[in-house]
Coordinates of C-alpha atoms in Angstrom, one line a residue:
M1 CA 0.0 0.0 0.0
F2 CA 2.7 2.5 1.0
S3 CA 5.2 1.9 -1.8
S4 CA 2.5 2.4 -4.5
I5 CA 2.9 6.2 -4.2
F6 CA 6.4 6.0 -5.7
E7 CA 4.8 4.7 -9.0
V8 CA 2.8 7.9 -9.5
E9 CA 4.2 9.9 -12.5
E10 CA 4.1 13.3 -10.6
V11 CA 6.0 11.8 -7.7
K12 CA 8.6 10.4 -10.0
E13 CA 9.1 13.8 -11.7
L14 CA 9.5 15.5 -8.3
L15 CA 12.1 12.9 -7.2
I16 CA 14.1 13.5 -10.4
K17 CA 14.1 17.3 -9.7
V18 CA 15.3 16.7 -6.1
A19 CA 18.1 14.5 -7.6
K20 CA 19.2 16.8 -10.4
N21 CA 18.3 20.4 -9.5
P22 CA 20.3 22.3 -6.9
R23 CA 17.2 24.5 -6.2
Y24 CA 15.6 21.4 -4.8
Y25 CA 18.5 19.8 -2.9
D26 CA 21.0 22.5 -1.9
K27 CA 19.5 23.6 1.4
K28 CA 20.7 24.8 4.8
K29 CA 20.9 21.9 7.2
K30 CA 21.2 23.6 10.6
D31 CA 18.4 23.4 13.2
T32 CA 17.1 20.1 11.8
I33 CA 17.2 17.0 13.9
N34 CA 20.1 14.6 13.1
Y35 CA 21.3 16.8 10.2
E36 CA 24.9 15.9 10.9
K37 CA 24.2 12.2 10.0
F38 CA 23.1 12.9 6.4
S39 CA 25.4 13.3 3.5
G40 CA 24.9 13.9 -0.2
L41 CA 21.2 14.0 -1.2
E42 CA 20.0 12.0 1.7
Q43 CA 18.3 14.8 3.7
P44 CA 16.2 16.3 0.9
F45 CA 15.2 12.8 -0.3
F46 CA 14.4 11.3 3.1
L47 CA 12.4 14.4 4.1
L48 CA 10.4 14.1 0.9
F49 CA 9.9 10.3 1.5
D50 CA 8.6 11.3 5.0
A51 CA 6.2 13.9 3.5
L52 CA 4.8 11.3 1.0
F53 CA 4.5 8.6 3.7
K54 CA 2.6 10.9 6.0
Y55 CA 0.2 11.6 3.1
Q56 CA -0.4 7.9 2.8
L57 CA -1.1 7.6 6.5
L58 CA -3.3 10.7 6.9
I59 CA -5.0 11.3 3.5
H60 CA -4.4 8.2 1.3
D61 CA -6.7 9.5 -1.4
D62 CA -5.8 9.5 -5.1
D63 CA -8.1 12.5 -5.8
Y64 CA -5.8 14.8 -3.8
L65 CA -2.4 13.3 -4.5
V66 CA -1.4 15.3 -7.6
E67 CA -2.3 18.6 -5.9
Y68 CA -0.4 17.6 -2.8
V69 CA 2.7 16.8 -4.8
R70 CA 2.5 20.2 -6.5
H71 CA 2.5 21.8 -3.1
L72 CA 5.6 19.8 -2.2
D73 CA 7.2 20.8 -5.5
L74 CA 6.7 24.4 -4.8
L75 CA 7.9 24.0 -1.2
W76 CA 11.2 22.3 -2.2
H77 CA 11.8 24.8 -5.0
K78 CA 11.1 27.9 -2.9
I79 CA 12.4 27.3 0.6
D80 CA 16.2 27.3 1.2
N81 CA 16.4 25.3 4.5
F82 CA 15.2 22.0 5.8
H83 CA 13.7 23.3 9.0
D84 CA 11.2 25.6 7.2
I85 CA 10.5 22.9 4.6
S86 CA 9.5 20.5 7.5
D87 CA 7.2 23.2 8.9
G88 CA 5.8 23.7 5.5
V89 CA 5.0 20.0 5.1
C90 CA 3.0 20.1 8.3
K91 CA 1.0 23.1 7.1
I92 CA 0.2 21.4 3.8
L93 CA -0.9 18.2 5.6
V94 CA -3.3 20.2 7.9
K95 CA -4.8 21.8 4.8
F96 CA -5.3 18.5 3.1
C97 CA -6.7 16.8 6.2
A98 CA -9.3 19.6 6.3
K99 CA -10.1 18.8 2.6
K100 CA -10.3 15.1 3.3
L101 CA -12.8 15.7 6.2
G102 CA -14.9 18.2 4.1
Y103 CA -13.8 21.2 6.1
K104 CA -12.1 23.1 3.2
G105 CA -11.8 26.7 4.1
K106 CA -13.0 26.1 7.7
V107 CA -9.8 25.0 9.4
E108 CA -10.2 27.2 12.5
E109 CA -13.8 26.4 12.9
Y110 CA -13.0 22.6 12.9
R111 CA -9.5 22.7 14.4
K112 CA -10.4 20.2 17.2
E113 CA -11.9 17.7 14.7
I114 CA -8.8 18.0 12.4
L115 CA -6.4 17.5 15.3
E116 CA -8.3 14.5 16.6
Y117 CA -8.2 13.0 13.1
I118 CA -4.4 13.5 12.8
Y119 CA -3.9 12.0 16.3
Q120 CA -6.1 9.0 15.4
K121 CA -4.4 8.3 12.1
Y122 CA -0.8 9.0 13.1
I123 CA -0.6 7.9 16.7
V124 CA -3.5 5.5 17.5
E125 CA -3.4 3.7 14.1
G126 CA 0.3 4.6 13.3
Y127 CA 3.5 2.7 13.2
F128 CA 7.0 2.2 14.4
Y129 CA 9.8 1.6 11.9
H130 CA 12.9 -0.5 11.6
G131 CA 15.3 -0.3 8.6
V132 CA 16.1 -3.8 7.4
S133 CA 18.3 -5.3 4.7
G134 CA 16.0 -6.3 1.8
C135 CA 17.5 -9.7 1.5
Y136 CA 15.7 -10.7 4.8
V137 CA 12.2 -9.6 3.7
D138 CA 11.1 -13.0 2.3
T139 CA 12.1 -14.8 5.4
I140 CA 10.4 -12.3 7.7
K141 CA 7.2 -12.6 5.7
K142 CA 7.2 -16.3 6.2
E143 CA 8.6 -16.7 9.7
G144 CA 8.2 -13.4 11.4
F145 CA 10.9 -11.1 12.8
A146 CA 13.4 -12.4 15.5
P147 CA 15.7 -9.6 16.6
Q148 CA 19.3 -10.3 15.8
K149 CA 18.6 -13.8 14.4
Y150 CA 19.8 -12.9 10.9
L151 CA 21.7 -15.2 8.6
N152 CA 25.0 -13.4 8.7
Y153 CA 28.8 -13.6 9.4
Y154 CA 28.6 -12.2 12.9
P155 CA 31.1 -14.7 14.4
E156 CA 33.7 -13.9 11.8
F157 CA 33.3 -10.1 12.2
L158 CA 33.5 -10.6 16.0
Q159 CA 36.9 -12.4 15.6
L160 CA 37.9 -9.5 13.4
Q161 CA 36.9 -7.0 16.0
E162 CA 38.8 -8.9 18.8
K163 CA 41.9 -9.0 16.7
Y164 CA 41.8 -5.3 15.5
S165 CA 40.1 -3.8 18.6
S166 CA 42.3 -0.7 18.2
F167 CA 40.1 0.6 15.3
L168 CA 37.0 -1.6 15.3
T169 CA 35.5 -0.1 18.5
D170 CA 32.0 1.1 17.3
I171 CA 30.5 -2.3 16.4
D172 CA 28.6 -4.4 18.9
F173 CA 27.7 -7.9 17.9
R174 CA 26.7 -9.1 21.3
H175 CA 23.5 -7.2 22.0
D176 CA 20.2 -9.2 21.6
Y177 CA 17.9 -6.4 20.6
V178 CA 17.1 -4.1 17.7
S179 CA 15.9 -0.5 17.7
F180 CA 12.6 0.8 16.4
T181 CA 11.8 4.5 15.8
D182 CA 8.8 6.6 15.1
N183 CA 11.0 8.9 13.0
F184 CA 10.4 7.9 9.3
M185 CA 13.3 10.0 8.1
M186 CA 15.8 8.2 10.3
A187 CA 14.2 4.8 9.3
C188 CA 15.1 5.8 5.7
Y189 CA 18.6 6.4 6.8
Y190 CA 18.9 3.1 8.7
A191 CA 17.3 1.2 5.8
T192 CA 19.8 2.7 3.3
Y193 CA 22.8 1.8 5.5
S194 CA 21.6 -1.5 6.9
P195 CA 23.3 -3.3 8.4
M196 CA 25.0 -0.4 10.2
Y197 CA 28.0 -2.4 11.4
F198 CA 28.8 -3.3 7.8
S199 CA 28.3 0.0 6.2
N200 CA 30.2 1.9 8.9
F201 CA 33.1 -0.6 8.6
L202 CA 33.1 -0.8 4.8
C203 CA 32.4 2.8 3.9
P204 CA 32.0 5.4 6.6
P205 CA 29.4 8.1 5.8
T206 CA 30.9 11.1 4.1
S207 CA 30.4 14.7 5.3
K208 CA 30.8 16.2 1.9
K209 CA 27.8 18.3 0.8
V210 CA 26.6 16.6 -2.4
E211 CA 28.8 13.4 -2.5
I212 CA 26.7 10.3 -2.3
N213 CA 28.1 7.6 -0.1
C214 CA 29.3 4.6 -2.0
Y215 CA 27.4 2.1 0.2
A216 CA 24.1 4.0 -0.3
K217 CA 24.7 3.7 -4.1
G218 CA 25.5 0.0 -3.9
D219 CA 28.9 0.9 -5.5
Y220 CA 30.9 -2.3 -4.9
L221 CA 34.2 -1.0 -6.4
G222 CA 33.9 2.3 -4.6
C223 CA 33.3 0.7 -1.2
F224 CA 36.1 -1.8 -1.5
K225 CA 38.5 0.9 -2.8
Q226 CA 37.8 2.9 0.4
L227 CA 38.1 -0.1 2.6
R228 CA 41.5 -1.0 1.2
K229 CA 42.7 2.6 1.7
R230 CA 41.6 2.6 5.3
L231 CA 43.2 -0.8 6.0
K232 CA 46.5 0.4 4.4
D233 CA 46.3 3.5 6.6
K234 CA 46.1 1.2 9.6
E235 CA 49.4 -0.5 8.3
L236 CA 47.9 -3.9 7.8
N237 CA 49.9 -6.2 5.6
E238 CA 48.6 -7.6 2.3
D239 CA 47.5 -11.0 3.7
E240 CA 45.5 -9.3 6.5
I241 CA 43.9 -7.0 4.0
E242 CA 42.9 -9.8 1.7
K243 CA 41.3 -11.8 4.5
I244 CA 39.2 -8.8 5.6
E245 CA 38.3 -8.1 1.9
N246 CA 37.2 -11.7 1.4
L247 CA 34.9 -11.6 4.5
C248 CA 33.4 -8.3 3.4
N249 CA 32.9 -9.7 -0.1
K250 CA 31.0 -12.7 1.4
E251 CA 28.8 -10.3 3.4
W252 CA 28.1 -8.2 0.3
K253 CA 26.9 -11.2 -1.6
L254 CA 24.8 -12.4 1.3
L255 CA 23.1 -9.1 1.5
R256 CA 22.6 -8.9 -2.3
K257 CA 23.7 -5.3 -2.1
N258 CA 23.7 -5.0 -5.9
E259 CA 20.0 -5.7 -6.3
V260 CA 18.0 -5.1 -3.1
I261 CA 16.1 -1.9 -2.4
P262 CA 16.3 -0.2 1.1
T263 CA 13.4 -1.6 3.0
I264 CA 11.6 -0.3 6.1
M265 CA 9.6 -2.7 8.4
L266 CA 6.4 -1.2 9.8
V267 CA 4.8 -2.4 13.0
K268 CA 1.7 -0.8 14.6
R269 CA 2.3 1.4 17.6
S270 CA -0.4 -0.5 19.4
Y271 CA 1.8 -3.7 19.2
F272 CA 4.3 -1.9 21.4
S273 CA 1.5 -0.3 23.5
K274 CA 2.7 3.1 22.3
H275 CA -0.5 4.2 20.7
K276 CA -1.4 6.8 23.3
M277 CA 0.2 10.2 23.6
Q278 CA 0.8 12.0 26.8
G279 CA -0.6 15.5 26.8
I280 CA -3.0 15.0 23.8
S281 CA -5.9 16.4 25.9
D282 CA -4.1 19.7 26.3
I283 CA -3.3 19.9 22.6
L284 CA -6.9 19.2 21.6
A285 CA -8.2 21.8 24.1
D286 CA -5.7 24.5 23.0
S287 CA -7.7 27.1 21.1
K288 CA -5.0 29.8 21.0
T289 CA -1.9 28.1 19.5
D290 CA -1.7 27.9 15.7
I291 CA -3.2 24.6 14.6
C292 CA -0.2 23.8 12.4
E293 CA 2.1 24.1 15.5
L294 CA -0.2 21.7 17.4
A295 CA -0.3 19.3 14.5
S296 CA 3.5 19.4 14.5
Q297 CA 3.5 18.4 18.2
I298 CA 1.5 15.3 17.3
L299 CA 3.6 14.4 14.3
D300 CA 7.0 15.0 16.0
S301 CA 9.2 12.0 16.9
R302 CA 9.2 10.8 20.5
F303 CA 11.0 7.5 20.2
E304 CA 14.4 7.7 18.4
N305 CA 15.4 4.2 19.8
L306 CA 12.8 1.8 21.1
S307 CA 14.7 -1.4 22.1
W308 CA 12.9 -4.6 21.3
R309 CA 14.0 -8.2 22.0
E310 CA 10.9 -10.3 21.4
M311 CA 9.7 -12.2 18.3
I312 CA 7.2 -10.3 16.1
P313 CA 4.8 -12.4 14.1
A314 CA 4.7 -12.0 10.3
S315 CA 1.0 -11.0 10.5
E316 CA 2.0 -7.8 12.5
I317 CA 4.5 -6.6 9.9
E318 CA 4.2 -4.5 6.7
F319 CA 7.0 -3.2 4.5
V320 CA 7.8 -0.1 2.4
Q321 CA 10.6 0.2 -0.1
I322 CA 12.3 3.5 -0.7
P323 CA 13.7 4.0 -4.2
Y324 CA 16.6 6.2 -3.1
A325 CA 19.3 4.6 -5.4
D326 CA 16.9 4.7 -8.4
Y327 CA 17.3 8.5 -8.5
V328 CA 20.7 9.3 -7.1
V329 CA 22.8 6.7 -9.0
E330 CA 23.7 7.6 -12.5
K331 CA 22.5 4.9 -14.9
E332 CA 25.2 3.3 -17.0
V333 CA 25.1 4.4 -20.6
E334 CA 27.1 3.0 -23.5
K335 CA 29.8 5.3 -24.6
V336 CA 31.6 5.4 -27.9
E337 CA 35.2 6.4 -27.4
V338 CA 36.8 8.5 -30.2
I339 CA 40.5 8.1 -30.2
L340 CA 42.3 11.2 -31.6
P341 CA 45.9 11.2 -32.7
T342 CA 48.1 12.9 -30.1
V343 CA 51.3 13.1 -32.3
R344 CA 51.3 15.2 -35.4
P345 CA 53.1 13.4 -38.3
E346 CA 56.3 14.8 -39.7
V347 CA 56.0 16.7 -43.1
S348 CA 58.3 15.5 -45.9
P349 CA 59.2 17.3 -49.2
E350 CA 57.1 14.7 -51.0
D351 CA 53.9 15.8 -49.3
G352 CA 53.6 18.9 -51.5
K353 CA 53.7 16.8 -54.6
V354 CA 51.1 14.4 -53.3
S355 CA 48.8 17.3 -52.3
F356 CA 49.1 18.8 -55.8
L357 CA 48.1 15.6 -57.5
V358 CA 45.2 15.1 -55.1
L359 CA 44.0 18.6 -55.9
L360 CA 44.4 18.1 -59.6
G361 CA 42.4 14.9 -59.4
S362 CA 39.6 16.6 -57.5
V363 CA 39.4 19.3 -60.3
F364 CA 39.0 16.6 -63.0
I365 CA 36.3 14.9 -61.0
L366 CA 34.4 18.2 -60.6
L367 CA 34.8 18.9 -64.3
G368 CA 33.4 15.5 -65.2
V369 CA 30.3 16.1 -63.0
V370 CA 29.6 19.5 -64.7
V371 CA 29.9 18.0 -68.2
S372 CA 27.6 15.1 -67.2
I373 CA 24.9 17.6 -66.0
I374 CA 25.2 19.7 -69.3
M375 CA 24.8 16.5 -71.4
L376 CA 21.8 15.5 -69.3
Y377 CA 19.9 18.7 -70.1
Q378 CA 20.7 18.9 -73.9

């Protein structure tokens, strides 16, 4: 249900603009939550994915979708910072919730009803998210989700960590839980870099403004080039480097990194008993604060990391795929290479004679053509 929005032509066109046009992606990052985590085109894309996902949760009506996307298009084109874009998305959602409920032009008159609707859809009936490697989706659909019970090479990576503890300090293979969040933007981030221990080791996130991380692109050669450089910088010998590269290569194949799409697992808030919001009565009773500000309080994230250790049945799980790499990775095109001579040939005295004979031959050919034309019209 949720992924279908990415098949809409107007949505595709907007995603292309965000990927290609600096007016859509070159924004100020400060004052936005977790902005330091994002590199390249991640923040403008993940914020847009969040806006589209919230539309699916709150509105989910094809009749309003194209108009909603046009509003987002204008917002991304016009506003120069992510903080104000986020506020703008909230205002647009309030406007479309009012339309959905039949209160168009009467937002203030029906503010309580609109806020109650947003609370019901987003909190009571809403979701928690967990980014998961796409290679595990089929198994989860059949058997459910068992935290940290993945098919993987944990034991070998653990041995690697024990041997090279001086620089493999930020990976923990011993914990028996996973983290869920109610922040869809961060779920996009975790899905793109899942599993985090592997992406952080293979290709640490870059801080460059528009450079796209090799791991996020599924760039095998780019990732392993960076890995080799880091290992050489740590003064490992060639045998050690090859062993580590072989292990990472096995993990890459297991994850099917060249083919799978970043995937987010959705589980109802009610499953975690997190479908009630403290202070909602005060929000609904507030008649003075701007309705968009109150709506933002409902839509804001409250659980960056919800630790979970128990099995989740397949019947409780839904999935959404985010087509990030489809838009940020340049498609390979066949190129024809034209090889031009780089050395100018030497000129010999005979060249003048040859050139004169070539010129004389050309004159005789032209004369023959003229005579033929004259004979044709006599």
